[in-house]
mmCIF file of C-alpha atoms in Angstrom:
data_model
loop_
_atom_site.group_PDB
_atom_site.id
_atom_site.type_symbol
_atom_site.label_atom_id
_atom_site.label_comp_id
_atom_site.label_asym_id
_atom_site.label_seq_id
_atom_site.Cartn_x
_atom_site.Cartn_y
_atom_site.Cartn_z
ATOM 1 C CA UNK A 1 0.000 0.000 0.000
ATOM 2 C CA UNK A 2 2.510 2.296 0.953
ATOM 3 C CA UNK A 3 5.419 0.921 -1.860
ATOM 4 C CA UNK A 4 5.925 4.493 -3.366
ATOM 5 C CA UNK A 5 7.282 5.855 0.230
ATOM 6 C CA UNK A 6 10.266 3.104 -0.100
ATOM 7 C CA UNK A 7 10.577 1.156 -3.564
ATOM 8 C CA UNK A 8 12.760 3.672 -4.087
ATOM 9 C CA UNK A 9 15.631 2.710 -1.662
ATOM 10 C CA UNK A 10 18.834 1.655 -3.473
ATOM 11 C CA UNK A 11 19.087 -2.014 -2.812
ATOM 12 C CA UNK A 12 23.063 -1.956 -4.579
ATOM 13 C CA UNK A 13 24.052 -0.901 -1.035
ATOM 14 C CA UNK A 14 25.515 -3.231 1.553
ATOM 15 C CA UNK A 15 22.759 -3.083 4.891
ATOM 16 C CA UNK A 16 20.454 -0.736 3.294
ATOM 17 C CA UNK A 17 17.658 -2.442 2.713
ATOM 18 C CA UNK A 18 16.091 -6.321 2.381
ATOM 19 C CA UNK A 19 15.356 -9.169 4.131
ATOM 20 C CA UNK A 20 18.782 -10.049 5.143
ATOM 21 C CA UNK A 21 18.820 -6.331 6.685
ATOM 22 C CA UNK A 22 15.700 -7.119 8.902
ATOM 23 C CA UNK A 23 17.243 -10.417 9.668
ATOM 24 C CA UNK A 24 20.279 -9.822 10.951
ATOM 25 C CA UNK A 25 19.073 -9.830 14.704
ATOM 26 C CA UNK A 26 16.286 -12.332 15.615
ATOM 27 C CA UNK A 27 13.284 -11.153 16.559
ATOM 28 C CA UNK A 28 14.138 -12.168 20.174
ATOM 29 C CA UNK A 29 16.720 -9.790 20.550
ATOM 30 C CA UNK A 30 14.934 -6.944 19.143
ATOM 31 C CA UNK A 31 12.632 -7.672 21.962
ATOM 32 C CA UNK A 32 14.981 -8.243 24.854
ATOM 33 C CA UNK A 33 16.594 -5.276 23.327
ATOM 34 C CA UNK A 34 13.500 -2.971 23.107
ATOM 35 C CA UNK A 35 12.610 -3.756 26.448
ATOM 36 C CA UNK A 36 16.150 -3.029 28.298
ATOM 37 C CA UNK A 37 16.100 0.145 26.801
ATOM 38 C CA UNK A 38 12.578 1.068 27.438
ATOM 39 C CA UNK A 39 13.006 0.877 31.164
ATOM 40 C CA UNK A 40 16.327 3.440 30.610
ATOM 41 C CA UNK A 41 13.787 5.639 28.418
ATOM 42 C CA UNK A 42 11.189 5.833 31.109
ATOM 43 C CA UNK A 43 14.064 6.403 33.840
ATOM 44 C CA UNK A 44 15.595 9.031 31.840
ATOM 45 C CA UNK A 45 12.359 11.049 31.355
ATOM 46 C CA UNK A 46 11.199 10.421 34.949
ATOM 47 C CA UNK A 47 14.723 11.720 36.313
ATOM 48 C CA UNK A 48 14.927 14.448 33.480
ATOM 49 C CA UNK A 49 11.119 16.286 33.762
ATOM 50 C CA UNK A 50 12.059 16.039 37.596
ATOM 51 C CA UNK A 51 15.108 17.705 37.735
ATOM 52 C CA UNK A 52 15.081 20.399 35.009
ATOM 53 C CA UNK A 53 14.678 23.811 35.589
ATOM 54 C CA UNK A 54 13.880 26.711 33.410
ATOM 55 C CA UNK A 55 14.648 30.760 33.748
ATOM 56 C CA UNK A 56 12.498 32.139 36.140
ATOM 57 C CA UNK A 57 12.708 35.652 35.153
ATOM 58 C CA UNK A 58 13.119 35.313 31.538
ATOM 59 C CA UNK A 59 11.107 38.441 29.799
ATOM 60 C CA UNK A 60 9.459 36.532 26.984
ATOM 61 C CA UNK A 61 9.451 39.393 24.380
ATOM 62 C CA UNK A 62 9.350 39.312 20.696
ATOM 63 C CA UNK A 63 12.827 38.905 19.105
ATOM 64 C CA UNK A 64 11.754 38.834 15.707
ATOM 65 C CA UNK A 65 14.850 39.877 13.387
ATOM 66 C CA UNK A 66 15.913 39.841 9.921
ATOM 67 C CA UNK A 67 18.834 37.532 10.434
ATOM 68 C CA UNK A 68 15.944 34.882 11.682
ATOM 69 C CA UNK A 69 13.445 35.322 8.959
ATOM 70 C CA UNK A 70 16.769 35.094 6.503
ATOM 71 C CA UNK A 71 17.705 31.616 8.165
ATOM 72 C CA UNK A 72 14.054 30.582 8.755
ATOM 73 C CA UNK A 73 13.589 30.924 4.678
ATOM 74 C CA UNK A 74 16.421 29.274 3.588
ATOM 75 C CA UNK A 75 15.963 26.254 5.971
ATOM 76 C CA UNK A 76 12.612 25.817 5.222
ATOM 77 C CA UNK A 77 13.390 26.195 0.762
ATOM 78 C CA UNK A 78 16.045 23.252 1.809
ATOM 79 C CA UNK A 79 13.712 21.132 3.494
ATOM 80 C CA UNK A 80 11.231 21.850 0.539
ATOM 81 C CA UNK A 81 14.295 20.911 -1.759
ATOM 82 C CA UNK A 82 15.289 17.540 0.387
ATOM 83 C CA UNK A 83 11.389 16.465 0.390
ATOM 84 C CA UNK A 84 11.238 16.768 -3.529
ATOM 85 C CA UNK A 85 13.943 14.852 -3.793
ATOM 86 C CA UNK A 86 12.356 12.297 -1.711
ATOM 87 C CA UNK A 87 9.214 12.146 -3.678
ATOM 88 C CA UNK A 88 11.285 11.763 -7.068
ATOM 89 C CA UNK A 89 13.157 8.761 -5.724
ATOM 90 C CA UNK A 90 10.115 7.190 -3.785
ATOM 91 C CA UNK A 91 12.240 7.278 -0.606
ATOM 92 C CA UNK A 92 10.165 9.613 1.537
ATOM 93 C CA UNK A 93 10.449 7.014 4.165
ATOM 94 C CA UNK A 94 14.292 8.506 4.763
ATOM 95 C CA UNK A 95 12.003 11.785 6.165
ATOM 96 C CA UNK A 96 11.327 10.123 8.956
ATOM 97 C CA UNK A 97 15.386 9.944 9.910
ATOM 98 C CA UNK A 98 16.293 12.373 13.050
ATOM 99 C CA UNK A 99 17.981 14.775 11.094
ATOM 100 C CA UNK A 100 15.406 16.017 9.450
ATOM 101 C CA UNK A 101 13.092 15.798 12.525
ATOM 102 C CA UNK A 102 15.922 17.670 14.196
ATOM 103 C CA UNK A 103 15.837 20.196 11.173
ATOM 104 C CA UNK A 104 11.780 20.544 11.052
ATOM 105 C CA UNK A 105 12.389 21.655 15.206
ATOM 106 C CA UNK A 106 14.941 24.367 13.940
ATOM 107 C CA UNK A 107 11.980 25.004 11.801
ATOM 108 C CA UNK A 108 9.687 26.000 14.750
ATOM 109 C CA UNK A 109 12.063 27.136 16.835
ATOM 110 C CA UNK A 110 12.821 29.876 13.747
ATOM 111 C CA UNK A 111 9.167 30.559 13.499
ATOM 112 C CA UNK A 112 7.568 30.470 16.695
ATOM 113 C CA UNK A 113 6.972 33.055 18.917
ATOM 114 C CA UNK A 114 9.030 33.397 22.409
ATOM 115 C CA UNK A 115 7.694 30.822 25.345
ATOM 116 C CA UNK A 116 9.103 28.586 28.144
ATOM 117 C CA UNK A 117 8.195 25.960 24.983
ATOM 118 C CA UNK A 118 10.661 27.244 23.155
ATOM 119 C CA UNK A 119 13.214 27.396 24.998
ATOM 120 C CA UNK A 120 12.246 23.858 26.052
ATOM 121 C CA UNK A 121 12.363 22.511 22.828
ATOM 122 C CA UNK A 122 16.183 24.507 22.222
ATOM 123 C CA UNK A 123 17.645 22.849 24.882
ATOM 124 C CA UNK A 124 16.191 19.333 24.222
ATOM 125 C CA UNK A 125 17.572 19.720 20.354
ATOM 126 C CA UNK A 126 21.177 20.762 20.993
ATOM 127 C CA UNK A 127 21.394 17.648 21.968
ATOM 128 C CA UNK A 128 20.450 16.107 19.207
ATOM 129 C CA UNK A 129 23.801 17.543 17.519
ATOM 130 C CA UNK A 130 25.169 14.655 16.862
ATOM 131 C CA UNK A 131 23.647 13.554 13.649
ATOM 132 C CA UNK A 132 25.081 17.109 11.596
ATOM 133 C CA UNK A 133 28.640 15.811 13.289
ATOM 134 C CA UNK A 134 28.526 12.496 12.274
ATOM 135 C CA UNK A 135 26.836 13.721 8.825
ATOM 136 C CA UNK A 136 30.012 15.246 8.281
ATOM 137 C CA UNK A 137 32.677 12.794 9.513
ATOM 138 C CA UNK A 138 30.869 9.186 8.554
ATOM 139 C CA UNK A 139 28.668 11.144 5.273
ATOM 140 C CA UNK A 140 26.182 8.601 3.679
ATOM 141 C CA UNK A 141 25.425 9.739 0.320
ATOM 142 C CA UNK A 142 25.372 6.682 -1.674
ATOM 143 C CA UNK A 143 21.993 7.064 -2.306
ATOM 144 C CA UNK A 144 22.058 10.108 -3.799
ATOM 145 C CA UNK A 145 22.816 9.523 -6.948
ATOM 146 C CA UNK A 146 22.673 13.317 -8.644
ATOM 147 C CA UNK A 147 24.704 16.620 -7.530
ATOM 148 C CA UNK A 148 22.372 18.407 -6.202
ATOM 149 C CA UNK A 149 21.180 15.423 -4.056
ATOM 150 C CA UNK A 150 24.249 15.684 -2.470
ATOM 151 C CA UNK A 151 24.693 19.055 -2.117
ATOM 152 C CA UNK A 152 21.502 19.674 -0.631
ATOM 153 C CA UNK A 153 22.930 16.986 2.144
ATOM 154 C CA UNK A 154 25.782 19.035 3.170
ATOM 155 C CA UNK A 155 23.681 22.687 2.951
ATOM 156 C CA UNK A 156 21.029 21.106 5.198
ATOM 157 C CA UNK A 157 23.884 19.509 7.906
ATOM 158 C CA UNK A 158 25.676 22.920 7.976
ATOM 159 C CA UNK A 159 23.185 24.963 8.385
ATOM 160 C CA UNK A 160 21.669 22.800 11.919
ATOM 161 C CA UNK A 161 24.729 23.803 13.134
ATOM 162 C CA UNK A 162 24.890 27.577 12.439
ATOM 163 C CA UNK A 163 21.002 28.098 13.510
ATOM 164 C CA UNK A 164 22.192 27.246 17.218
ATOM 165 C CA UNK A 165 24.869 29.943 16.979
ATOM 166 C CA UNK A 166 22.629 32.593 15.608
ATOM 167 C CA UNK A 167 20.264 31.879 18.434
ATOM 168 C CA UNK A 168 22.379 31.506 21.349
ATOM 169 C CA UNK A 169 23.261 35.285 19.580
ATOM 170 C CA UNK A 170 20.085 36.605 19.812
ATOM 171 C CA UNK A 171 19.838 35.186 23.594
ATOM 172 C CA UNK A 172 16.911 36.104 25.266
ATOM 173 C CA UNK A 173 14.647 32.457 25.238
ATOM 174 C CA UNK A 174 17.369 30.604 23.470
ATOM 175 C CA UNK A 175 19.501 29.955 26.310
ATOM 176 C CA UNK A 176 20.995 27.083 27.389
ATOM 177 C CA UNK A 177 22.042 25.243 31.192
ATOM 178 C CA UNK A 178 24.997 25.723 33.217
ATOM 179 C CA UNK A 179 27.457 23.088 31.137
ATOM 180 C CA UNK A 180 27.558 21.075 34.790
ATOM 181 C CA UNK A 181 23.699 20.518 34.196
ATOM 182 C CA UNK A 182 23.170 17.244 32.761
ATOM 183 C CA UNK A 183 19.372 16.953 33.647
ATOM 184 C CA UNK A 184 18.229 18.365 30.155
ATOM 185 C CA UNK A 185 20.858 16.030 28.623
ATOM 186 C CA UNK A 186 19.416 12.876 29.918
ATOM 187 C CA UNK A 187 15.899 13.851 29.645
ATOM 188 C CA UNK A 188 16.484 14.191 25.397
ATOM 189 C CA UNK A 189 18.398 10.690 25.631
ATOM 190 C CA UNK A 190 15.402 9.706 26.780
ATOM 191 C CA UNK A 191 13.557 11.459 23.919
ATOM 192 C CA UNK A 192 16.249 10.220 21.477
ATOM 193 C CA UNK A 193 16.122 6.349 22.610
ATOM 194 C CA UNK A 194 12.493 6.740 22.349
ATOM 195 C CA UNK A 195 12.448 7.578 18.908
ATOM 196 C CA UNK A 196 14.397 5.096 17.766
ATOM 197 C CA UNK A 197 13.239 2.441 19.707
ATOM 198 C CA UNK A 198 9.284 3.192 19.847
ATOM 199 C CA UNK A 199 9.273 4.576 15.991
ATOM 200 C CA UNK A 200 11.768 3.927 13.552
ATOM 201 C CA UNK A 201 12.191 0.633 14.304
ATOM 202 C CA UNK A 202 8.476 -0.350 14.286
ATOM 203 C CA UNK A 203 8.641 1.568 11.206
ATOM 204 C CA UNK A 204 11.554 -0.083 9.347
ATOM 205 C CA UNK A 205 10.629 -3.680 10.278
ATOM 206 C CA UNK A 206 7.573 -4.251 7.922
ATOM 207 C CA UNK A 207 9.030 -2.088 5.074
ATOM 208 C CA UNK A 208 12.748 -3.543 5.918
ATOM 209 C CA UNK A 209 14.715 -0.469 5.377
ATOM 210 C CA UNK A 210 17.150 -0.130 7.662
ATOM 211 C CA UNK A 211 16.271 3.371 9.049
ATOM 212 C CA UNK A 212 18.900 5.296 11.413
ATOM 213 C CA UNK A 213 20.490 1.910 11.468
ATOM 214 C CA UNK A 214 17.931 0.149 13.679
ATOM 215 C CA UNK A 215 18.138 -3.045 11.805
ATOM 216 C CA UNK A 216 21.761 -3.932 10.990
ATOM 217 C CA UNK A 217 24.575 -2.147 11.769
ATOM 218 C CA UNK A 218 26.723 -0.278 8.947
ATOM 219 C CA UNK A 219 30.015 -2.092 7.399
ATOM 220 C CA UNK A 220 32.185 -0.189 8.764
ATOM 221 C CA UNK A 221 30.517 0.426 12.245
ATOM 222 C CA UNK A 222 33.098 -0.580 15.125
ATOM 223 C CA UNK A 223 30.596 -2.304 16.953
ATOM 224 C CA UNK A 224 29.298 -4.409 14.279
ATOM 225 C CA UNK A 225 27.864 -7.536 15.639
ATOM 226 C CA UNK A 226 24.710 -8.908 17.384
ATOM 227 C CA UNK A 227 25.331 -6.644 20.206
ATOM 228 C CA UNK A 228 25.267 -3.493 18.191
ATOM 229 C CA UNK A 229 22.531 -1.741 19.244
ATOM 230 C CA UNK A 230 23.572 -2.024 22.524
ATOM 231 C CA UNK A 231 27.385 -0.615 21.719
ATOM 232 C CA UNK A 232 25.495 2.445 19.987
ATOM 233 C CA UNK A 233 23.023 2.782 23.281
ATOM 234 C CA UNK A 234 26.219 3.345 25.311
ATOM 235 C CA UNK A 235 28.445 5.605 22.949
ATOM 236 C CA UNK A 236 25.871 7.593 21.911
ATOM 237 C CA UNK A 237 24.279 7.915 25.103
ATOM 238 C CA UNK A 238 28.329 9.742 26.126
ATOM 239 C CA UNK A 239 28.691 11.632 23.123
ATOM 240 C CA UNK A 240 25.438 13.349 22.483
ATOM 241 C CA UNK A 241 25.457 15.019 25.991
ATOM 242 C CA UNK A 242 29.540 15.553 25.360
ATOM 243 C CA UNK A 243 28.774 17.303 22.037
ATOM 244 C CA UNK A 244 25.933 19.556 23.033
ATOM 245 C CA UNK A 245 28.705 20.841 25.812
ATOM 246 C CA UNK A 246 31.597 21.073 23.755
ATOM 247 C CA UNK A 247 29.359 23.224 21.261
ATOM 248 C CA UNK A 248 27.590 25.500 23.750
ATOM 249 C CA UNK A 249 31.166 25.914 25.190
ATOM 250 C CA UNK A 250 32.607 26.467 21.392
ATOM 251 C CA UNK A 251 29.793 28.865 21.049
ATOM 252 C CA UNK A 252 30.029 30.700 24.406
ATOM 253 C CA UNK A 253 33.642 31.597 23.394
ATOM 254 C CA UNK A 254 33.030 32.684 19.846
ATOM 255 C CA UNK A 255 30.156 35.105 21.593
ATOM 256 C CA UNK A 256 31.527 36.254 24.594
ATOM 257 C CA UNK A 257 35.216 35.632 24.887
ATOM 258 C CA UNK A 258 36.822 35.926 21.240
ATOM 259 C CA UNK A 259 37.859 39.338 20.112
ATOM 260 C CA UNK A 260 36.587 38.814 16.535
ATOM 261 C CA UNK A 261 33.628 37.476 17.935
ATOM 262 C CA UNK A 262 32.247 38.608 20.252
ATOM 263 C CA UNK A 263 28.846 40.662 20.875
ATOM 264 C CA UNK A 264 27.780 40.567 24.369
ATOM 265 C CA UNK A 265 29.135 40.131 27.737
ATOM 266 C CA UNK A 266 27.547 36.647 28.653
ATOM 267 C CA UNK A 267 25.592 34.090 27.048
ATOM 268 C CA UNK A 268 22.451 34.746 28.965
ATOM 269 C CA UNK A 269 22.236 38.331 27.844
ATOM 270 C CA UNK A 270 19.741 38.705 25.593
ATOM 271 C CA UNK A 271 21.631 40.731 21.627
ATOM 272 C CA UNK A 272 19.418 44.592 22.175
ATOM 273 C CA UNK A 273 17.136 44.594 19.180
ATOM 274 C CA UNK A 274 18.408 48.207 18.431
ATOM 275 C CA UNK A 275 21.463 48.718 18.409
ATOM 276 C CA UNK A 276 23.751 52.026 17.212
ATOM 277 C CA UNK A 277 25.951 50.967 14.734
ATOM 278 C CA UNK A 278 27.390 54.694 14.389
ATOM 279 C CA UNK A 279 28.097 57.220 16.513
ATOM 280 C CA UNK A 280 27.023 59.669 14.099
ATOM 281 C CA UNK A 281 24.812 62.814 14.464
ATOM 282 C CA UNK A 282 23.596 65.615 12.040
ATOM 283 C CA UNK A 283 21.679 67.624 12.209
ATOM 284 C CA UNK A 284 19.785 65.967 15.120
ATOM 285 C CA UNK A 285 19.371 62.768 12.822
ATOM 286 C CA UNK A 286 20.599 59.721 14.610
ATOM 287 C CA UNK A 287 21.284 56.935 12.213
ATOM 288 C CA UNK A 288 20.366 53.228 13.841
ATOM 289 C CA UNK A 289 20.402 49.639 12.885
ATOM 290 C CA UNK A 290 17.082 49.377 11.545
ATOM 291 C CA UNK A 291 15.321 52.492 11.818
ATOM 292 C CA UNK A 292 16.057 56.174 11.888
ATOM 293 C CA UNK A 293 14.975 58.602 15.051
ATOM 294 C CA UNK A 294 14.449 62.342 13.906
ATOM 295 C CA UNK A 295 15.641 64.845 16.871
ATOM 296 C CA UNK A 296 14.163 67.888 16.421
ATOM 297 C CA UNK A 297 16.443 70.481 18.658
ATOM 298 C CA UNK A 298 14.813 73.718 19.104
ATOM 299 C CA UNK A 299 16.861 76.662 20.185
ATOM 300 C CA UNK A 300 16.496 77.799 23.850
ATOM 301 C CA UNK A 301 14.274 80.833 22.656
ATOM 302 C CA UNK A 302 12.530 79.355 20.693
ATOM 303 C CA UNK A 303 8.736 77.598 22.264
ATOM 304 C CA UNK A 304 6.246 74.968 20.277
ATOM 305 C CA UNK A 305 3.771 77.871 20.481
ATOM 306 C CA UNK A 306 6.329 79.995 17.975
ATOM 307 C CA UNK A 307 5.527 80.761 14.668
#
């Protein structure tokens, strides 16, 4: 019924798709396996909505900017682009693989207006970082057989990791946790195991594409074997936490610390929304960012009932 999301997939790769894909753990162990790591999901989410914390006196004020509606454009045109790409090959199933969930969150978080949501949903997706990383060191383009395929892949990768940046810029709701906070860290583990787990892999079973790797592990994966799953449940469970740090650090310095860089005093600081980018008067005209503020300087003798 649903052949045109996925008779697409190349079958010429090794683990990509086919019944010796879905095969290669027994149905036993994807149930033992499920299982273990649904009581760490519901742990993870228990501890996490428990222990995290959000600004109390956070003004939530609109921060709409040009810079934003810029990125929030061309992210959503290269979304557009990946989906029609999708559709032409008849693998729109690959949609449902967390980069581009991570990028349709960007999405929102470009487009919706300031809340205790959003900056909910900003902290839970920096740590979902590690799929433009490993996009970039381990890329899987295979698949994409034309150019601008594959372009499109590396466009869409660099660009989750600049939206973060600009952001954490603008401050204000996009703010992140002390870098000693792991609570918001193990609550989107949770989210991410979840995900996996709960969805792709009922997903990829009947269809037997092996989504996000859920099915078989990759040929060159380091943990290739029947206990795969369980090598990538540890690893990943270090580095995403260890990468969302090491870029809010990496990002704290470019904003606050590096001389080339650098545009306000601490991360937390929400970027002023008008800001004088010359000191420059004539003629009682003061020339700002975005917007010009007439000064109209009448001489001491002179009163507003004067003609």
């Amino acid at each position: 019924m649903f052949e045109w999301a996925y008779d697409g997939v190349n079958s010429s790769i090794p683990r990509n798709v086919g019944p010796e894909c879905a095969h290669y753990l027994s149905t036993k162990r994807k149930i033992i396996e499920t299982a273990f790591v649904s009581i760490f999901i519901i742990s993870f989410w228990v501890w996490g909505f428990k222990k995290i914390t959000l600004p109390k006196r956070l003004p939530y004020i609109n921060q709409d900017r040009l810079g934003k509606k810029v990125l929030l454009i061309i992210m959503s045109m290269v979304l557009g682009v990946e989906i029609g790409f999708k559709f032409t090959s008849r693998t729109i199933i690959y949609l449902l693989n967390p980069c581009h969930i991570t990028t349709a969150m960007q999405i929102y978080l470009l487009a919706a207006d300031p809340s205790p949501m959003v900056t909910s949903i900003f902290r839970i997706h920096l740590n979902l970082m590690n799929g433009p990383v490993l996009a970039f060191l381990f890329p899987e383009t295979e698949s994409r057989r034309i150019f601008p395929d594959k372009a499109v892949y590396y466009i869409q990768h660099g660009l989750m990791l600049v939206i973060p940046y600009y952001l954490l810029r603008i401050g204000g709701v996009y703010n992140v946790e002390p870098l000693s906070d792991l609570n918001w860290s193990i609550l989107s583990y949770g989210f991410n195991l979840a995900y996996h787990f709960w969805i792709l892999q009922l997903i990829a079973l009947p269809v037997q594409v092996n989504l996000s790797h859920m099915l078989c592990s990759a040929v060159l994966d380091p943990f290739e074997g029947q206990n795969y799953r369980m090598g990538a449940f540890v690893h990943q469970g270090l580095l995403c936490p260890f990468l969302s740090k090491l870029l809010c650090y990496l990002y704290d310095y470019l904003l606050t610390k590096c001389p080339l860089t650098k545009v306000k005093p601490s991360l937390e600081i929400a970027l002023p929304r008008r800001k004088v980018v010359e000191s420059l008067t004539f003629n009682g005209i003061h020339i700002y960012e975005s917007f010009i503020i007439i000064k109209i300087v009448l001489p001491d003798h002179v009163t507003i009932g004067d003609k």
